[in-house]
Structure formats: structure tokens, C-alpha cells
């Protein structure tokens, strides 16, 4: 599951960068009045990236805490 999460983090980061580049190119070619709204998609992609990253780190800390609790319980027994 950890590999999947890291792949999806990279996917959303790349999508955010790609959207910014493509929208900027099309904005230059056809005018920003038509393409400016698509920058919102890059905000969504970056938001998803940061949310997934935060959740992954939070889950890693929680798993580590659970392992410590289990180790502590075994020592007490």
C-alpha cells in the first residue's frame, strides 16, 4: 500500500505541474481570458498531492506508535 500511495503522490504532483505548463502555453497562444479558469485544476491537483502526503505521513506515525504500544505491552506481560 505504501508504494501505491507514493506513486499517487507523484502522479498528482506531476499533473499539477503539467496542467500549469499546458494552460500557460495555451493561454499565450489563444489568450488568457479563455484559459485562466483551468488554473483551478492545478490547484486541485496540488491540493490532492499535499493531502495525500499529509495522510501518508500521519499513517506512518500512527503505525509506528501502534508498534511501540504493542512492544510495550509484550514487555509488561
One Martini backbone bead per residue (centre of mass of N, CA, C, O) as a GRO file, in nm:
protein
   77
    1UNK     BB    1   0.055   0.064  -0.017
    2UNK     BB    2   0.297   0.260  -0.013
    3UNK     BB    3   0.357   0.261  -0.316
    4UNK     BB    4   0.088   0.369  -0.413
    5UNK     BB    5   0.098   0.640  -0.261
    6UNK     BB    6   0.359   0.745  -0.396
    7UNK     BB    7   0.258   0.736  -0.684
    8UNK     BB    8   0.015   0.930  -0.640
    9UNK     BB    9   0.175   1.170  -0.554
   10UNK     BB   10   0.337   1.201  -0.818
   11UNK     BB   11   0.096   1.229  -1.002
   12UNK     BB   12  -0.023   1.496  -0.880
   13UNK     BB   13   0.229   1.665  -0.917
   14UNK     BB   14   0.255   1.631  -1.226
   15UNK     BB   15  -0.026   1.737  -1.297
   16UNK     BB   16   0.011   2.022  -1.187
   17UNK     BB   17   0.248   2.098  -1.368
   18UNK     BB   18   0.121   2.029  -1.644
   19UNK     BB   19  -0.118   2.224  -1.626
   20UNK     BB   20   0.042   2.484  -1.606
   21UNK     BB   21   0.193   2.457  -1.873
   22UNK     BB   22  -0.048   2.421  -2.068
   23UNK     BB   23  -0.211   2.675  -1.989
   24UNK     BB   24   0.012   2.876  -2.056
   25UNK     BB   25   0.044   2.808  -2.354
   26UNK     BB   26  -0.255   2.853  -2.435
   27UNK     BB   27  -0.267   3.144  -2.326
   28UNK     BB   28  -0.061   3.259  -2.524
   29UNK     BB   29  -0.200   3.163  -2.792
   30UNK     BB   30  -0.533   3.237  -2.705
   31UNK     BB   31  -0.566   3.348  -2.428
   32UNK     BB   32  -0.646   3.403  -2.089
   33UNK     BB   33  -0.959   3.445  -2.090
   34UNK     BB   34  -1.002   3.126  -2.150
   35UNK     BB   35  -0.765   2.972  -1.946
   36UNK     BB   36  -0.768   3.067  -1.638
   37UNK     BB   37  -0.966   2.846  -1.510
   38UNK     BB   38  -0.756   2.594  -1.526
   39UNK     BB   39  -0.589   2.657  -1.268
   40UNK     BB   40  -0.780   2.508  -1.072
   41UNK     BB   41  -0.675   2.221  -1.136
   42UNK     BB   42  -0.396   2.263  -1.008
   43UNK     BB   43  -0.496   2.316  -0.726
   44UNK     BB   44  -0.627   2.041  -0.693
   45UNK     BB   45  -0.370   1.869  -0.740
   46UNK     BB   46  -0.201   1.993  -0.509
   47UNK     BB   47  -0.403   1.932  -0.285
   48UNK     BB   48  -0.393   1.624  -0.319
   49UNK     BB   49  -0.096   1.589  -0.267
   50UNK     BB   50  -0.087   1.713   0.023
   51UNK     BB   51  -0.301   1.525   0.146
   52UNK     BB   52  -0.159   1.254   0.091
   53UNK     BB   53   0.102   1.322   0.239
   54UNK     BB   54  -0.020   1.375   0.518
   55UNK     BB   55  -0.159   1.097   0.550
   56UNK     BB   56   0.093   0.921   0.525
   57UNK     BB   57   0.250   1.039   0.767
   58UNK     BB   58   0.032   0.983   0.975
   59UNK     BB   59   0.024   0.674   0.934
   60UNK     BB   60   0.320   0.617   1.003
   61UNK     BB   61   0.303   0.721   1.295
   62UNK     BB   62   0.077   0.529   1.386
   63UNK     BB   63   0.223   0.262   1.333
   64UNK     BB   64   0.458   0.321   1.521
   65UNK     BB   65   0.287   0.354   1.778
   66UNK     BB   66   0.163   0.068   1.772
   67UNK     BB   67   0.432  -0.084   1.795
   68UNK     BB   68   0.510   0.034   2.069
   69UNK     BB   69   0.264  -0.067   2.226
   70UNK     BB   70   0.309  -0.367   2.172
   71UNK     BB   71   0.593  -0.382   2.296
   72UNK     BB   72   0.508  -0.284   2.577
   73UNK     BB   73   0.305  -0.516   2.636
   74UNK     BB   74   0.513  -0.748   2.613
   75UNK     BB   75   0.694  -0.650   2.850
   76UNK     BB   76   0.464  -0.666   3.074
   77UNK     BB   77   0.400  -0.988   3.037
   0.00000   0.00000   0.00000
